[in-house]
mmCIF file of C-alpha atoms in Angstrom:
data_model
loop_
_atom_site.group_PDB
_atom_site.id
_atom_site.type_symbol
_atom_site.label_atom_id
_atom_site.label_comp_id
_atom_site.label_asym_id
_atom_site.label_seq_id
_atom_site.Cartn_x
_atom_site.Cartn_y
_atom_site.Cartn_z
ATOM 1 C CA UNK A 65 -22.091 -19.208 33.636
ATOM 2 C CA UNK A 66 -19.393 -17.525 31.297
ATOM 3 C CA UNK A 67 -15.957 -18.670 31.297
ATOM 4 C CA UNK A 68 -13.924 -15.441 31.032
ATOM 5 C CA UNK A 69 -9.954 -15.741 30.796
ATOM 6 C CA UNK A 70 -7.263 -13.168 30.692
ATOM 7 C CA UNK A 71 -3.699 -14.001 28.866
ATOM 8 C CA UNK A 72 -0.749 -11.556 27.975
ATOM 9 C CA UNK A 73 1.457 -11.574 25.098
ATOM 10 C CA UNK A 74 5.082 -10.176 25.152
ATOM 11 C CA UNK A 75 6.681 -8.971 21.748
ATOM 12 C CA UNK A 76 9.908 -7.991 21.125
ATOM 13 C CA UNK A 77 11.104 -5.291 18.740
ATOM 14 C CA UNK A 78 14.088 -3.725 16.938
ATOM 15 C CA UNK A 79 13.369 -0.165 16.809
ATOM 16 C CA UNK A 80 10.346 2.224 18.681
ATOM 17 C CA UNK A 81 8.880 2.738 15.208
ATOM 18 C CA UNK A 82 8.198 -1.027 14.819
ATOM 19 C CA UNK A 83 6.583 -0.948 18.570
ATOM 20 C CA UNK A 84 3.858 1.591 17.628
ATOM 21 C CA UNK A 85 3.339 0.684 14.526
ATOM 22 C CA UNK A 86 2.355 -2.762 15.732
ATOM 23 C CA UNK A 87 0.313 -1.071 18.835
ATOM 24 C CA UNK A 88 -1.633 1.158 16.205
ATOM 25 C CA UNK A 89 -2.164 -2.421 13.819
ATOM 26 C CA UNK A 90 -3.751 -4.007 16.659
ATOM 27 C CA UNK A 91 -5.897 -1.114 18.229
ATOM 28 C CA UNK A 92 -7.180 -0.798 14.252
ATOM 29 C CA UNK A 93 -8.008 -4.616 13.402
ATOM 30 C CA UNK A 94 -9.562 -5.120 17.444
ATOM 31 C CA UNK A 95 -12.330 -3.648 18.605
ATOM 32 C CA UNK A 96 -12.221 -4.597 21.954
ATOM 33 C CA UNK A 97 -12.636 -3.131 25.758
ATOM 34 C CA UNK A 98 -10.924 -6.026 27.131
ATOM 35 C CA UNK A 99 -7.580 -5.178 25.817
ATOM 36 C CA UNK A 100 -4.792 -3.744 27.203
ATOM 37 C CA UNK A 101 -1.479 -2.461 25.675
ATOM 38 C CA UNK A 102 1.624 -0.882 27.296
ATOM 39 C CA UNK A 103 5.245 -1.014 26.381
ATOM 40 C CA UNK A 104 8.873 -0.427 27.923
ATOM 41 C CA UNK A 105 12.585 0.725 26.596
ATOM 42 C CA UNK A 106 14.193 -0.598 29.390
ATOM 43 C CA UNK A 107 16.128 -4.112 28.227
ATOM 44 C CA UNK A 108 15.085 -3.568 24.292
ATOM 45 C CA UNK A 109 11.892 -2.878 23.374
ATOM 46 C CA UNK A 110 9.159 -4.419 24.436
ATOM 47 C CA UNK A 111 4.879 -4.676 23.815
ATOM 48 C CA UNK A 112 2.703 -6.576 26.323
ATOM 49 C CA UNK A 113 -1.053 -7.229 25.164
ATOM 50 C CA UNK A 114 -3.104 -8.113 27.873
ATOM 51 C CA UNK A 115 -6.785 -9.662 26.642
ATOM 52 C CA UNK A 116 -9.982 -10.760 28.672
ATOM 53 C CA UNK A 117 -12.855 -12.625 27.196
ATOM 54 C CA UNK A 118 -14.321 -15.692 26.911
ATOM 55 C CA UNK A 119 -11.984 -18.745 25.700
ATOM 56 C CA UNK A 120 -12.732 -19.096 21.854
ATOM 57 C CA UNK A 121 -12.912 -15.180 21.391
ATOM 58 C CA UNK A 122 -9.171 -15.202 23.253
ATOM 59 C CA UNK A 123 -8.150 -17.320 20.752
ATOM 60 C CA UNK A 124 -9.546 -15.726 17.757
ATOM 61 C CA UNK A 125 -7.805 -12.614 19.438
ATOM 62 C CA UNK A 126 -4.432 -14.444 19.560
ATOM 63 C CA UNK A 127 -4.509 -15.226 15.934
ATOM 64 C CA UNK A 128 -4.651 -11.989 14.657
ATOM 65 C CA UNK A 129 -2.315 -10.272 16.872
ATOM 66 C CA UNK A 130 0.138 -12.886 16.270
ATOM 67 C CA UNK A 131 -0.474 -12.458 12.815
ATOM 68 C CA UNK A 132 0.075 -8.497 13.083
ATOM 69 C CA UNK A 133 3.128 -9.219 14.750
ATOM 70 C CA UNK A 134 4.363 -11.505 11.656
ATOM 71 C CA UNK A 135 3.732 -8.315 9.272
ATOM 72 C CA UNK A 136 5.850 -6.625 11.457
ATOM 73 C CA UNK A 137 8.532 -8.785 10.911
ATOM 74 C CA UNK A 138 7.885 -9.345 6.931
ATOM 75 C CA UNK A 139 8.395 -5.481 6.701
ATOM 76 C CA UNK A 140 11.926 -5.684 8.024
ATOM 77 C CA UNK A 141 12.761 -7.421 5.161
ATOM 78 C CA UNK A 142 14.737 -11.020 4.420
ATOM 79 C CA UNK A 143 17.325 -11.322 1.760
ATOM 80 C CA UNK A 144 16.221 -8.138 0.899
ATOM 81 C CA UNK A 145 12.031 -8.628 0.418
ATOM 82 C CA UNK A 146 9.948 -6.848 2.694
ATOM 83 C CA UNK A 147 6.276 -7.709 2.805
ATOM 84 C CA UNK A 148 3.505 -5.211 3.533
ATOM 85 C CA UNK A 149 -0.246 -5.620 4.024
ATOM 86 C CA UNK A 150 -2.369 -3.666 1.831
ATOM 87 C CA UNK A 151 -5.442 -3.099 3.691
ATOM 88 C CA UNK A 152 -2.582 -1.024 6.347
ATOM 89 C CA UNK A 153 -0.974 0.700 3.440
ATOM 90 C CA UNK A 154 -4.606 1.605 2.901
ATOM 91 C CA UNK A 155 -5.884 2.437 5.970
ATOM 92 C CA UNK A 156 -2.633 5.106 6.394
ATOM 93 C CA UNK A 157 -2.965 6.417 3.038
ATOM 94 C CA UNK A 158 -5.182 9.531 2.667
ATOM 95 C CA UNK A 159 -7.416 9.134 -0.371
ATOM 96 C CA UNK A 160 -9.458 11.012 -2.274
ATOM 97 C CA UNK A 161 -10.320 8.799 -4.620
ATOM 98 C CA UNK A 162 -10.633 4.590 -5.329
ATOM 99 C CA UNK A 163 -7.233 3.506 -6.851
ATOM 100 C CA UNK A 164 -6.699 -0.075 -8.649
ATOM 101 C CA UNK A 165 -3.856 -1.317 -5.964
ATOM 102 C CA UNK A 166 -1.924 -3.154 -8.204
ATOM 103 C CA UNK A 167 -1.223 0.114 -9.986
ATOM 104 C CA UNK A 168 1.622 0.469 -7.205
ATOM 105 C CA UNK A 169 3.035 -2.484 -8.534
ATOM 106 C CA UNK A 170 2.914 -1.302 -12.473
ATOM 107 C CA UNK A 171 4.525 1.724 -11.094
ATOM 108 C CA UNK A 172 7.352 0.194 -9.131
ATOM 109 C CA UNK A 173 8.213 -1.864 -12.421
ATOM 110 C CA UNK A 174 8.364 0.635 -14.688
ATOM 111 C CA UNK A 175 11.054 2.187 -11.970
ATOM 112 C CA UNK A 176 12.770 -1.021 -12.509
ATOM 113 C CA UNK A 177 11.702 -2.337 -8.838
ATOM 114 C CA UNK A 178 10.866 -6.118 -8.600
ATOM 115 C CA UNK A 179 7.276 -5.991 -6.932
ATOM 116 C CA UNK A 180 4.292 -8.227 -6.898
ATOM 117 C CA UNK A 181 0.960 -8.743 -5.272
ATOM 118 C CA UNK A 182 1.109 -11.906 -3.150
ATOM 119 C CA UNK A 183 -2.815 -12.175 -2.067
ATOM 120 C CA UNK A 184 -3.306 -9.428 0.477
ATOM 121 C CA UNK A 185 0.063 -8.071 0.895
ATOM 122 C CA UNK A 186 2.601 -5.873 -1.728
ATOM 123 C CA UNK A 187 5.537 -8.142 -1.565
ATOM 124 C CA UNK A 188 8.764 -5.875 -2.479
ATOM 125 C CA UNK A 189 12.224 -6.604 -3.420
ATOM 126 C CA UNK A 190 15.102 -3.763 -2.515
ATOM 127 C CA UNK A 191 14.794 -0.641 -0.145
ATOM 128 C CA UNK A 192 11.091 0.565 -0.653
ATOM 129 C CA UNK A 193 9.590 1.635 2.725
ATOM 130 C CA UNK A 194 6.370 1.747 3.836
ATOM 131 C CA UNK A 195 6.311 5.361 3.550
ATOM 132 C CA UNK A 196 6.919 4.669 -0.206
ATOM 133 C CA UNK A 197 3.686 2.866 -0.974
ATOM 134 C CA UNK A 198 1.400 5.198 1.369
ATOM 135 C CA UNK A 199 2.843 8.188 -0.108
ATOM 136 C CA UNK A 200 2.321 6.303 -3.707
ATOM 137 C CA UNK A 201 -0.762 5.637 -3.057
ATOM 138 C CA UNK A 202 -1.677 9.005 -1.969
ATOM 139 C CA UNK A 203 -0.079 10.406 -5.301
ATOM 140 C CA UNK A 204 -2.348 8.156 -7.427
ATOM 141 C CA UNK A 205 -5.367 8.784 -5.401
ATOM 142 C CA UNK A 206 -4.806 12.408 -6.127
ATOM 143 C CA UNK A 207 -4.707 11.966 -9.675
ATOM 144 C CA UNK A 208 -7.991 9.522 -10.022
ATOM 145 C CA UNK A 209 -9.697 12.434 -8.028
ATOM 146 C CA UNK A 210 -8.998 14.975 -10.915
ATOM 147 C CA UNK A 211 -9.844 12.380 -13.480
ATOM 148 C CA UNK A 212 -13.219 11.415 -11.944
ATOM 149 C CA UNK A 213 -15.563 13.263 -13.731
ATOM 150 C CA UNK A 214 -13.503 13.344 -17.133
ATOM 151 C CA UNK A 215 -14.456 10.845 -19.655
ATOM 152 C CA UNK A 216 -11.878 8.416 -19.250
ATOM 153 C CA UNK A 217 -11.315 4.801 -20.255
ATOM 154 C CA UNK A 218 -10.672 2.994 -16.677
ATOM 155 C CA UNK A 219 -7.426 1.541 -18.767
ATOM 156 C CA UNK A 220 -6.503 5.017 -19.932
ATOM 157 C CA UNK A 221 -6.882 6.385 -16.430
ATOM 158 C CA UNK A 222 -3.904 4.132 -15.424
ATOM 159 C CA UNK A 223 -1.641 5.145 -17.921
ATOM 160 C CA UNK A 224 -2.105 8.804 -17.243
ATOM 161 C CA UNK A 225 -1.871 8.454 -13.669
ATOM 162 C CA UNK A 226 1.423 6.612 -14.265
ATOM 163 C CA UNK A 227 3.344 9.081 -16.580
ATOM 164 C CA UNK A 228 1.843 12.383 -14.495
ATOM 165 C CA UNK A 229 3.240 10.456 -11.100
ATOM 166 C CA UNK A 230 6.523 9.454 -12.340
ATOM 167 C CA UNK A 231 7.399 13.136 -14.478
ATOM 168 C CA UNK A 232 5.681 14.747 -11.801
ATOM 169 C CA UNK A 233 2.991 16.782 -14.719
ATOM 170 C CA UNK A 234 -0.378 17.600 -14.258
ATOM 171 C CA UNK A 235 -3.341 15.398 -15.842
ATOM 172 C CA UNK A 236 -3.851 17.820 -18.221
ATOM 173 C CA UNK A 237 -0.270 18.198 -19.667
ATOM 174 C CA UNK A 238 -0.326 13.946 -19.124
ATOM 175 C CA UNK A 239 -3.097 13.463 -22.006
ATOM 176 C CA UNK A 240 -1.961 16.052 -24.277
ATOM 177 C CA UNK A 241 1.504 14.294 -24.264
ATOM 178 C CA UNK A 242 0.307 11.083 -24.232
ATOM 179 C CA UNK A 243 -1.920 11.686 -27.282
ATOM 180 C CA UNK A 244 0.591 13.632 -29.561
ATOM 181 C CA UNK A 245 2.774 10.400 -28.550
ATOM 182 C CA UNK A 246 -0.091 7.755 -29.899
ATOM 183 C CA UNK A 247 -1.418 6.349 -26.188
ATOM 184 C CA UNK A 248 -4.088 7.893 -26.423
ATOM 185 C CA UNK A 249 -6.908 8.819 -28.352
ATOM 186 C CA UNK A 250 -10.807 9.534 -29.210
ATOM 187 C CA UNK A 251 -13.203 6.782 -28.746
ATOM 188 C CA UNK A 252 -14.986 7.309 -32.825
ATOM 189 C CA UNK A 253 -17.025 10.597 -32.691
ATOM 190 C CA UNK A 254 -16.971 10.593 -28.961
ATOM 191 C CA UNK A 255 -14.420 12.718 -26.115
ATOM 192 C CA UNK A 256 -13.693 9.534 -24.527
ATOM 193 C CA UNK A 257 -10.280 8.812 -24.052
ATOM 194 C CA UNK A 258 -9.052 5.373 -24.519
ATOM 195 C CA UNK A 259 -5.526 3.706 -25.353
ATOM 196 C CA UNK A 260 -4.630 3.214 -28.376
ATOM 197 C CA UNK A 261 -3.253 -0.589 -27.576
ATOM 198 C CA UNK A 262 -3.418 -3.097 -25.557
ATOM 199 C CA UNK A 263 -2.518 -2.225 -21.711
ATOM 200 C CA UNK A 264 0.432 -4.311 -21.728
ATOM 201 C CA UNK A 265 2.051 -2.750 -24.828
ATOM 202 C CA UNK A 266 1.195 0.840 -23.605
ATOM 203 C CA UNK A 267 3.281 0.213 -20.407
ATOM 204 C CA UNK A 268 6.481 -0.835 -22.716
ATOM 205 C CA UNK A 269 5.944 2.300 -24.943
ATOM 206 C CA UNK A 270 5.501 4.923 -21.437
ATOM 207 C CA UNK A 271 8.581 3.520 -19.871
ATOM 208 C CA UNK A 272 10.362 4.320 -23.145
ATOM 209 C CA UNK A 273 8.538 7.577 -23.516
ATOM 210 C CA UNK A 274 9.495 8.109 -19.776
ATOM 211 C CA UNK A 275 12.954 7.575 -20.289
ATOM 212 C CA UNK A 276 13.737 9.904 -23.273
ATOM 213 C CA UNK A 277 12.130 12.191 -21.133
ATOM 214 C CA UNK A 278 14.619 11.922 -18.690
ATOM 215 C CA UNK A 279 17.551 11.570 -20.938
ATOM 216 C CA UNK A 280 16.687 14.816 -22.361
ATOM 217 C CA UNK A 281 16.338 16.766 -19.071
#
């Protein structure tokens, strides 16, 4: 005969943004029709999560949503990090195209913002949102979309898509740029675009690029 149990989690929260973002965590990572969710405003802010199933699925349950709930709280930020998990950056993000993820994190640096991947999660130091990495994402998604068909080193893709997101400029206007500026160019006799360096150097040389095209705007 099956052993079915029922248990109920209360979380507390700082803000009704943090409440349904944790609600819409939970109904994304479990698929069950044994769970039940509601919340109240009344003294602070408040989730209960009310599960039914059989004892070791509870506790595989409990796991994650207390795991969830952690995220939550990484995202706040302490002595100003915040944590975020990528596969929910992801799974908000609408894109068009594959990105490499730790192209967010090139990109934050060359904006002089102290970022790294930590495992699964972006871990960020300062006052970058999670808005901020969807809507990052989302840019550089856009831009691998136009590139897909061109012939394109993969390391030459990420340099484009770098200088077009952060002076705004078409993919187009991007290459031209970046080949009259000697990050670029023709693979021998073919039209395949490749960097003229190594990856590392070609990030030192677009931030400079990047910032003597600011200083002259």
């Amino acid at each position: 005969m099956r052993s079915i149990v029922r248990k109920e989690l209360v979380f507390t929260f700082n803000n009704m943004d943090e409440a349904l973002m944790f609600i819409e965590m939970i109904t994304n990572k479990i698929k069950s029709k044994e769970i039940l969710i509601r919340y109240d405003t009344g003294s602070g802010i408040r989730v209960w999560v009310s599960i039914q199933g059989e004892p070791h699925e509870i506790e595989l349950y409990i796991t994650e949503i207390k795991r969830l709930y952690n995220d939550i709280k990484l995202m706040r930020g302490k002595f100003g990090v915040r944590t975020y998990d990528i596969s929910f950056i992801l799974s908000k993000a609408r894109l068009s195209a594959a990105i490499p993820i730790d192209l967010i994190i090139d990109l934050l640096h060359i904006k002089g913002i102290n970022a790294e991947l930590e495992g699964s999660r972006i871990k960020v130091v300062g006052n970058v949102k999670l808005e901020d990495l969807i809507s990052t994402a989302e840019g550089i998604s856009r831009i691998y979309n136009e590139m897909i068909d061109m012939e394109i080193s993969a390391q030459a893709k990420r340099v484009i898509a770098l200088y077009s997101m952060l002076l705004n400029k078409d993919v187009k206007d991007s290459i031209k740029e970046l080949l009259n500026n000697g990050l670029l160019s023709k693979y021998g006799d073919t039209e395949m675009l490749v960097l003229s360096m190594d990856y590392k150097h070609a990030l030192s040389k677009l931030q400079e690029m990047i910032e003597n095209e600011r200083n002259t705007n």
